[in-house]
CSV table of C-alpha atoms and ligand atoms in Angstrom, one decimal:
chain,number,residue,atom,x,y,z
I,1388,UNK,CA,61.7,5.9,-32.4
I,1389,UNK,CA,60.6,5.6,-36.0
I,1390,UNK,CA,63.9,5.9,-38.2
I,1391,UNK,CA,64.1,6.2,-42.0
I,1392,UNK,CA,67.3,5.5,-44.0
I,1393,UNK,CA,67.0,7.0,-47.4
I,1394,UNK,CA,69.4,5.5,-49.8
I,1395,UNK,CA,69.3,2.3,-47.8
I,1396,UNK,CA,70.7,0.0,-50.3
I,1397,UNK,CA,73.9,2.0,-51.0
I,1398,UNK,CA,77.2,1.6,-49.4
I,1399,UNK,CA,76.7,4.4,-46.8
I,1400,UNK,CA,73.0,3.5,-46.3
I,1401,UNK,CA,73.9,-0.2,-45.6
I,1402,UNK,CA,76.6,0.9,-43.1
I,1403,UNK,CA,73.9,3.3,-41.4
I,1404,UNK,CA,71.8,0.3,-40.9
I,1405,UNK,CA,74.9,-1.6,-39.3
I,1406,UNK,CA,75.8,1.3,-37.2
I,1407,UNK,CA,72.2,1.8,-35.8
I,1408,UNK,CA,72.2,-1.7,-34.8
I,1409,UNK,CA,75.6,-1.8,-33.4
I,1410,UNK,CA,75.0,1.3,-31.2
I,1411,UNK,CA,71.5,0.1,-30.1
I,1412,UNK,CA,70.0,3.2,-31.3
I,1413,UNK,CA,66.2,2.9,-30.2
I,1414,UNK,CA,64.7,2.1,-33.4
I,1415,UNK,CA,61.2,1.0,-32.8
I,1416,UNK,CA,60.3,1.0,-36.6
I,1417,UNK,CA,62.8,0.9,-39.5
I,1418,UNK,CA,61.5,2.5,-42.8
I,1419,UNK,CA,64.2,1.8,-45.5
I,1420,UNK,CA,63.7,4.3,-48.4
I,1421,UNK,CA,65.1,4.6,-51.8
I,1422,UNK,CA,64.5,5.7,-55.3
I,1423,UNK,CA,61.9,4.0,-57.4
I,1424,UNK,CA,64.4,1.6,-59.1
I,1425,UNK,CA,65.1,0.1,-55.7
I,1426,UNK,CA,61.5,0.0,-54.4
I,1427,UNK,CA,60.8,-3.5,-53.4
I,1428,UNK,CA,64.4,-4.6,-52.7
I,1429,UNK,CA,65.1,-6.0,-49.3
I,1430,UNK,CA,67.2,-4.8,-46.5
I,1431,UNK,CA,68.1,-6.5,-43.2
I,1432,UNK,CA,68.2,-4.8,-39.9
I,1433,UNK,CA,68.7,-6.7,-36.6
I,1434,UNK,CA,67.8,-9.9,-38.2
I,1435,UNK,CA,64.6,-8.7,-39.7
I,1436,UNK,CA,64.0,-8.2,-43.4
I,1437,UNK,CA,62.4,-5.0,-44.5
I,1438,UNK,CA,61.1,-4.0,-48.1
I,1439,UNK,CA,62.3,-0.7,-49.4
I,1440,UNK,CA,59.7,1.9,-50.0
I,1441,UNK,CA,59.5,4.9,-52.0
I,1442,UNK,CA,59.8,8.6,-50.9
I,1443,UNK,CA,56.3,9.5,-50.4
I,1444,UNK,CA,55.7,6.3,-48.4
I,1445,UNK,CA,58.6,7.1,-46.3
I,1446,UNK,CA,57.2,10.5,-45.5
I,1447,UNK,CA,53.9,9.1,-44.9
I,1448,UNK,CA,55.3,6.7,-42.3
I,1449,UNK,CA,56.3,9.9,-40.3
I,1450,UNK,CA,59.6,8.8,-38.8
I,1451,UNK,CA,61.3,11.2,-36.2
I,1452,UNK,CA,64.5,11.3,-38.1
I,1453,UNK,CA,65.5,10.4,-41.6
I,1454,UNK,CA,69.2,9.4,-42.4
I,1455,UNK,CA,69.8,10.5,-46.0
I,1456,UNK,CA,72.7,9.0,-48.2
I,1457,UNK,CA,71.0,9.2,-51.6
I,1458,UNK,CA,73.0,11.8,-53.6
I,1459,UNK,CA,72.9,15.5,-53.8
I,1460,UNK,CA,69.9,15.8,-56.3
I,1461,UNK,CA,67.7,13.4,-54.2
I,1462,UNK,CA,68.5,15.4,-51.2
I,1463,UNK,CA,67.8,18.7,-52.9
I,1464,UNK,CA,64.4,17.6,-54.0
I,1465,UNK,CA,63.2,15.3,-50.9
I,1466,UNK,CA,64.9,16.7,-47.8
I,1467,UNK,CA,62.7,19.8,-47.6
I,1468,UNK,CA,59.5,17.5,-48.3
I,1469,UNK,CA,60.7,15.3,-45.2
I,1470,UNK,CA,61.4,18.4,-43.2
I,1471,UNK,CA,58.1,20.1,-44.0
I,1472,UNK,CA,56.6,16.9,-42.7
I,1473,UNK,CA,58.3,17.6,-39.4
I,1474,UNK,CA,60.9,14.9,-39.9
I,1475,UNK,CA,64.5,15.9,-39.0
I,1476,UNK,CA,66.9,15.0,-41.9
I,1477,UNK,CA,70.6,14.1,-41.4
I,1478,UNK,CA,71.8,14.4,-45.0
I,1479,UNK,CA,75.2,12.7,-46.1
I,1480,UNK,CA,75.2,14.3,-49.5
I,1481,UNK,CA,76.9,17.7,-50.3
I,1482,UNK,CA,73.6,19.3,-51.1
I,1483,UNK,CA,73.0,21.6,-48.1
I,1484,UNK,CA,76.6,21.5,-46.3
I,1485,UNK,CA,77.5,25.2,-47.3
I,1486,UNK,CA,73.8,26.3,-47.1
I,1487,UNK,CA,74.0,29.4,-44.7
I,1488,UNK,CA,71.1,28.4,-42.4
I,1489,UNK,CA,71.9,24.6,-42.5
I,1490,UNK,CA,74.2,23.3,-39.6
I,1491,UNK,CA,77.2,21.2,-40.8
I,1492,UNK,CA,78.1,19.1,-37.9
I,1493,UNK,CA,80.8,16.8,-36.4
I,1494,UNK,CA,79.4,16.0,-33.0
I,1495,UNK,CA,83.0,16.2,-31.3
I,1496,UNK,CA,83.6,19.6,-32.8
I,1497,UNK,CA,80.4,21.6,-33.0
I,1498,UNK,CA,77.3,19.8,-31.9
I,1499,UNK,CA,76.5,22.9,-29.9
I,1500,UNK,CA,75.1,24.5,-33.1
I,1501,UNK,CA,72.1,22.2,-33.2
I,1502,UNK,CA,68.8,23.5,-32.2
I,1503,UNK,CA,65.1,21.9,-32.3
I,1504,UNK,CA,64.6,24.1,-35.2
I,1505,UNK,CA,67.0,22.4,-37.3
I,1506,UNK,CA,65.1,20.1,-39.6
I,1507,UNK,CA,67.9,19.6,-42.3
I,1508,UNK,CA,71.3,18.9,-40.9
I,1509,UNK,CA,74.3,18.3,-43.2
I,1510,UNK,CA,76.9,15.5,-42.5
I,1511,UNK,CA,80.3,16.7,-43.7
I,1512,UNK,CA,82.4,15.1,-46.3
I,1513,UNK,CA,84.2,12.2,-45.0
I,1514,UNK,CA,87.8,13.4,-45.5
I,1515,UNK,CA,86.8,16.9,-43.8
I,1516,UNK,CA,85.2,14.9,-40.7
I,1517,UNK,CA,88.4,12.8,-39.9
I,1518,UNK,CA,90.5,16.1,-40.2
I,1519,UNK,CA,88.6,18.3,-38.1
I,1520,UNK,CA,88.2,15.8,-35.2
I,1521,UNK,CA,92.0,15.9,-35.0
I,1522,UNK,CA,92.3,19.6,-35.7
I,1523,UNK,CA,89.5,20.7,-33.2
I,1524,UNK,CA,91.7,20.2,-29.9
I,1525,UNK,CA,94.8,21.6,-31.5
I,1526,UNK,CA,92.9,24.7,-32.5
I,1527,UNK,CA,91.6,25.4,-29.1
I,1528,UNK,CA,94.9,25.1,-27.6
I,1529,UNK,CA,97.4,26.4,-30.2
I,1530,UNK,CA,95.2,28.3,-32.6
I,1531,UNK,CA,95.6,27.0,-36.1
I,1532,UNK,CA,96.8,29.6,-39.0
I,1533,UNK,CA,97.2,27.3,-41.9
I,1534,UNK,CA,96.6,23.5,-42.9
I,1535,UNK,CA,98.1,21.8,-45.9
I,1536,UNK,CA,96.6,18.4,-46.4
I,1537,UNK,CA,97.2,15.6,-48.9
I,1538,UNK,CA,94.7,12.8,-48.9
I,1539,UNK,CA,95.0,9.2,-49.9
I,1540,UNK,CA,91.3,8.1,-50.2
I,1541,UNK,CA,89.6,4.7,-50.3
I,1542,UNK,CA,87.7,3.5,-53.3
I,1543,UNK,CA,84.7,3.1,-51.0
I,1544,UNK,CA,84.3,6.7,-51.0
I,1545,UNK,CA,83.3,6.5,-54.7
I,1546,UNK,CA,80.9,3.8,-54.1
I,1547,UNK,CA,80.0,0.1,-55.1
I,1548,UNK,CA,80.8,0.7,-58.8
I,1549,UNK,CA,84.4,1.7,-57.8
I,1550,UNK,CA,84.8,-1.2,-55.5
I,1551,UNK,CA,83.8,-3.5,-58.3
I,1552,UNK,CA,86.1,-1.8,-60.6
I,1553,UNK,CA,89.1,-2.4,-58.3
I,1554,UNK,CA,88.0,-6.0,-57.7
I,1555,UNK,CA,87.5,-6.7,-61.4
I,1556,UNK,CA,91.0,-5.3,-62.2
I,1557,UNK,CA,92.6,-7.5,-59.6
I,1558,UNK,CA,90.7,-10.5,-60.8
I,1559,UNK,CA,91.8,-9.6,-64.5
I,1560,UNK,CA,88.0,-9.3,-65.4
I,1561,UNK,CA,86.5,-6.6,-67.6
I,1562,UNK,CA,83.9,-4.5,-66.0
I,1563,UNK,CA,82.2,-1.1,-65.7
I,1564,UNK,CA,84.6,1.8,-64.9
I,1565,UNK,CA,83.9,4.1,-62.1
I,1566,UNK,CA,87.1,6.2,-62.9
I,1567,UNK,CA,88.5,7.2,-66.1
I,1568,UNK,CA,91.7,5.3,-65.5
I,1569,UNK,CA,92.7,1.9,-64.0
I,1570,UNK,CA,92.7,2.4,-60.1
I,1571,UNK,CA,94.7,-0.8,-59.3
I,1572,UNK,CA,98.5,-0.1,-59.1
I,1573,UNK,CA,97.5,3.6,-59.5
I,1574,UNK,CA,96.9,6.8,-57.8
I,1575,UNK,CA,94.6,9.2,-59.2
I,1576,UNK,CA,95.0,12.9,-58.3
I,1577,UNK,CA,91.3,13.7,-59.0
I,1578,UNK,CA,88.2,13.2,-56.7
I,1579,UNK,CA,85.0,14.7,-58.2
I,1580,UNK,CA,85.3,17.4,-61.0
I,1581,UNK,CA,87.7,20.3,-61.6
I,1582,UNK,CA,86.7,23.8,-60.6
I,1583,UNK,CA,87.8,26.9,-62.4
I,1584,UNK,CA,90.7,27.4,-59.9
I,1585,UNK,CA,92.3,24.0,-60.8
I,1586,UNK,CA,91.1,22.5,-57.5
I,1587,UNK,CA,88.5,19.5,-57.4
I,1588,UNK,CA,85.4,19.8,-55.7
I,1589,UNK,CA,86.6,17.3,-53.0
I,1590,UNK,CA,89.5,19.6,-52.3
I,1591,UNK,CA,87.3,22.8,-52.1
I,1592,UNK,CA,85.0,20.9,-49.9
I,1593,UNK,CA,87.9,20.3,-47.4
I,1594,UNK,CA,88.8,24.1,-47.6
I,1595,UNK,CA,85.3,25.4,-47.1
I,1596,UNK,CA,83.7,22.7,-44.8
I,1597,UNK,CA,86.6,23.0,-42.4
I,1598,UNK,CA,86.0,26.7,-41.8
I,1599,UNK,CA,82.4,26.3,-41.2
I,1600,UNK,CA,82.7,23.4,-38.9
I,1601,UNK,CA,85.5,25.0,-37.0
I,1602,UNK,CA,83.4,28.2,-37.0
I,1603,UNK,CA,86.7,30.2,-37.9
I,1604,UNK,CA,87.1,31.7,-41.5
I,1605,UNK,CA,90.7,32.8,-40.6
I,1606,UNK,CA,91.8,29.1,-40.9
I,1607,UNK,CA,93.7,28.8,-44.2
I,1608,UNK,CA,93.3,25.3,-45.7
I,1609,UNK,CA,94.9,23.9,-49.0
I,1610,UNK,CA,94.2,20.5,-50.2
I,1611,UNK,CA,95.3,17.8,-52.6
I,1612,UNK,CA,92.9,14.8,-52.8
I,1613,UNK,CA,93.9,11.5,-54.2
I,1614,UNK,CA,92.2,8.2,-54.9
I,1615,UNK,CA,94.3,5.0,-54.2
I,1616,UNK,CA,93.3,1.4,-54.5
I,1617,UNK,CA,92.6,0.9,-50.7
I,1618,UNK,CA,89.3,-0.4,-49.1
I,1619,UNK,CA,89.6,0.3,-45.4
I,1620,UNK,CA,89.5,4.0,-44.9
I,1621,UNK,CA,90.9,7.5,-46.0
I,1622,UNK,CA,94.5,8.5,-45.0
I,1623,UNK,CA,95.7,12.2,-44.7
I,1624,UNK,CA,99.0,13.8,-44.3
I,1625,UNK,CA,98.4,17.0,-42.5
I,1626,UNK,CA,100.7,19.9,-42.0
I,1627,UNK,CA,99.4,22.5,-39.6
I,1628,UNK,CA,100.9,25.9,-38.6
I,1629,UNK,CA,99.8,27.3,-35.3
I,1630,UNK,CA,99.8,30.9,-33.9
I,1631,UNK,CA,101.3,29.6,-30.7
I,1632,UNK,CA,104.2,27.5,-30.0
I,1633,UNK,CA,103.8,24.0,-28.7
I,1634,UNK,CA,105.6,21.2,-26.9
I,1635,UNK,CA,105.3,17.9,-28.9
I,1636,UNK,CA,104.8,15.8,-25.7
I,1637,UNK,CA,102.1,18.1,-24.6
I,1638,UNK,CA,100.5,18.2,-28.0
I,1639,UNK,CA,100.4,14.4,-28.0
I,1640,UNK,CA,98.8,14.4,-24.6
I,1641,UNK,CA,96.0,16.9,-26.0
I,1642,UNK,CA,95.2,14.5,-28.8
I,1643,UNK,CA,95.1,11.4,-26.9
I,1644,UNK,CA,92.6,13.1,-24.5
I,1645,UNK,CA,90.4,14.5,-27.3
I,1646,UNK,CA,87.0,12.9,-28.0
I,1647,UNK,CA,86.9,10.5,-30.9
I,1648,UNK,CA,90.7,10.5,-31.5
I,1649,UNK,CA,93.1,7.5,-30.8
I,1650,UNK,CA,96.8,8.3,-31.0
I,1651,UNK,CA,98.8,5.4,-32.6
I,1652,UNK,CA,102.3,6.9,-32.6
I,1653,UNK,CA,105.3,4.7,-31.7
I,1654,UNK,CA,107.7,4.8,-34.7
I,1655,UNK,CA,110.2,2.6,-32.7
I,1656,UNK,CA,107.6,-0.2,-32.8
I,1657,UNK,CA,106.5,0.8,-36.4
I,1658,UNK,CA,103.1,1.7,-35.0
I,1659,UNK,CA,101.1,4.2,-36.9
I,1660,UNK,CA,97.6,4.6,-38.2
I,1661,UNK,CA,96.8,2.4,-41.4
I,1662,UNK,CA,93.4,1.7,-43.1
I,1663,UNK,CA,94.1,-1.9,-42.5
I,1664,UNK,CA,93.7,-1.2,-38.7
I,1665,UNK,CA,91.1,1.5,-39.1
I,1666,UNK,CA,88.7,-0.4,-41.1
I,1667,UNK,CA,85.3,-1.0,-39.4
I,1668,UNK,CA,86.3,1.3,-36.4
I,1669,UNK,CA,84.7,4.6,-35.4
I,1670,UNK,CA,87.6,6.4,-34.1
I,1671,UNK,CA,89.9,8.8,-35.9
I,1672,UNK,CA,93.5,7.5,-35.6
I,1673,UNK,CA,96.4,9.9,-35.5
I,1674,UNK,CA,100.1,9.2,-35.7
I,1675,UNK,CA,103.5,10.2,-37.1
I,1676,UNK,CA,103.4,13.3,-35.0
I,1677,UNK,CA,106.5,15.3,-35.6
I,1678,UNK,CA,107.7,18.9,-35.7
I,1679,UNK,CA,108.0,20.5,-39.1
I,1680,UNK,CA,111.6,21.4,-38.9
I,1681,UNK,CA,111.3,23.8,-41.8
I,1682,UNK,CA,109.3,26.4,-39.9
I,1683,UNK,CA,108.4,27.3,-36.3
I,1684,UNK,CA,105.0,26.4,-34.6
I,1685,UNK,CA,104.2,23.7,-37.2
I,1686,UNK,CA,103.4,20.1,-37.0
I,1687,UNK,CA,103.2,17.1,-39.3
I,1688,UNK,CA,100.7,14.3,-38.6
I,1689,UNK,CA,99.1,11.3,-40.4
I,1690,UNK,CA,95.3,10.8,-39.9
I,1691,UNK,CA,93.3,7.6,-40.8
I,1692,UNK,CA,89.7,6.8,-40.4
I,1693,UNK,CA,87.1,4.6,-41.9
I,1694,UNK,CA,85.3,6.9,-44.4
I,1695,UNK,CA,82.1,4.7,-44.5
I,1696,UNK,CA,81.8,4.8,-40.8
I,1697,UNK,CA,83.1,8.0,-38.8
I,1698,UNK,CA,83.4,9.5,-42.3
I,1699,UNK,CA,79.6,9.0,-43.0
I,1700,UNK,CA,77.4,6.6,-41.3
I,1701,UNK,CA,78.7,6.9,-37.7
I,1702,UNK,CA,78.9,10.6,-37.7
I,1703,UNK,CA,75.3,10.8,-38.9
I,1704,UNK,CA,74.1,8.3,-36.2
I,1705,UNK,CA,76.1,10.4,-33.6
I,1706,UNK,CA,74.3,13.5,-34.7
I,1707,UNK,CA,70.9,11.6,-34.3
I,1708,UNK,CA,72.1,10.4,-30.7
I,1709,UNK,CA,73.1,14.1,-29.8
I,1710,UNK,CA,69.6,15.3,-30.9
I,1711,UNK,CA,67.9,12.6,-29.0
I,1712,UNK,CA,70.0,13.1,-25.9
I,1713,UNK,CA,69.1,16.8,-25.9
I,1714,UNK,CA,65.5,16.1,-26.8
I,1715,UNK,CA,65.9,18.2,-30.0
I,1716,UNK,CA,64.1,15.6,-32.1
I,1717,UNK,CA,60.3,16.5,-32.9
M,2212,LIG,C1,85.0,10.3,-51.8
M,2212,LIG,N1,84.7,12.0,-49.9
M,2212,LIG,O1,85.9,9.9,-51.2
M,2212,LIG,C2,84.2,11.5,-51.3
M,2212,LIG,C3,82.7,11.3,-51.2
M,2212,LIG,N2,82.5,10.3,-50.3
M,2212,LIG,O2,84.7,10.2,-53.2
């Protein structure tokens, strides 16, 4: 299958190439695509070097699927052009996520919404993906009323410039700032811009995307998203209020049997999810499971996942695998 990766030179694009190779996705021809300034650069895929091409050349090559991670403005302009050429676009930007007729998909949660007519499919925000993978089995059994989430997000979520800023700060070097403030030894309670309601775009993405993916607008979500100087993945403290009562041992069993979830929860042995362990893995790791003793039918849990993998590249490739498996690719 001819596959294009648009934004092939970025952190997520590079991870998409890695994941496509790791999962032996049946790529017969790779078309690495990027903006004009990156045309001519080289990327490596399965030991072979490829020259990055521009958008028009990417369309002309007529790949069956194009994995996009090139920013919202590029997706808004080019995803429709790829789609019009019959190419199925799986877009990692926020451009199409809340568009009413574009599916927003986490395969373990709502792959069933996908059809052969979907030519632009949105990959959710990384912090949303890891949360809904854990919430889905709990919602099915206990029906979720309300979610309070606080996140502790890796600098890799911002991109290479942020990783460079952190490394420079740690090395005592001057360099370009991805953030308004120093990130080393710090925690910045702002991811993306502030909205009129005092929440950031990142926080509202978690609120709105969760409802769409879970297909239930009754789920109340409130979020605080924070950037911390960590590389391996995003961590989330999640408080969930259910309609129905639960038994903690049963709930742990439900999670341990859920697709894409690994329960790491043995506090006697100080075993719990950490970015250090989640880095370069594709699962969503859940631990610190305990009853919220301040109100009935409420749970506290801790969720960690590699935001470049399950939070972006792996989820996009899993969508492509699902489409291929169901013969939904043109
Ligand atoms: C972040 N979730 O972590 C956003 C976009 N990747 O910055």
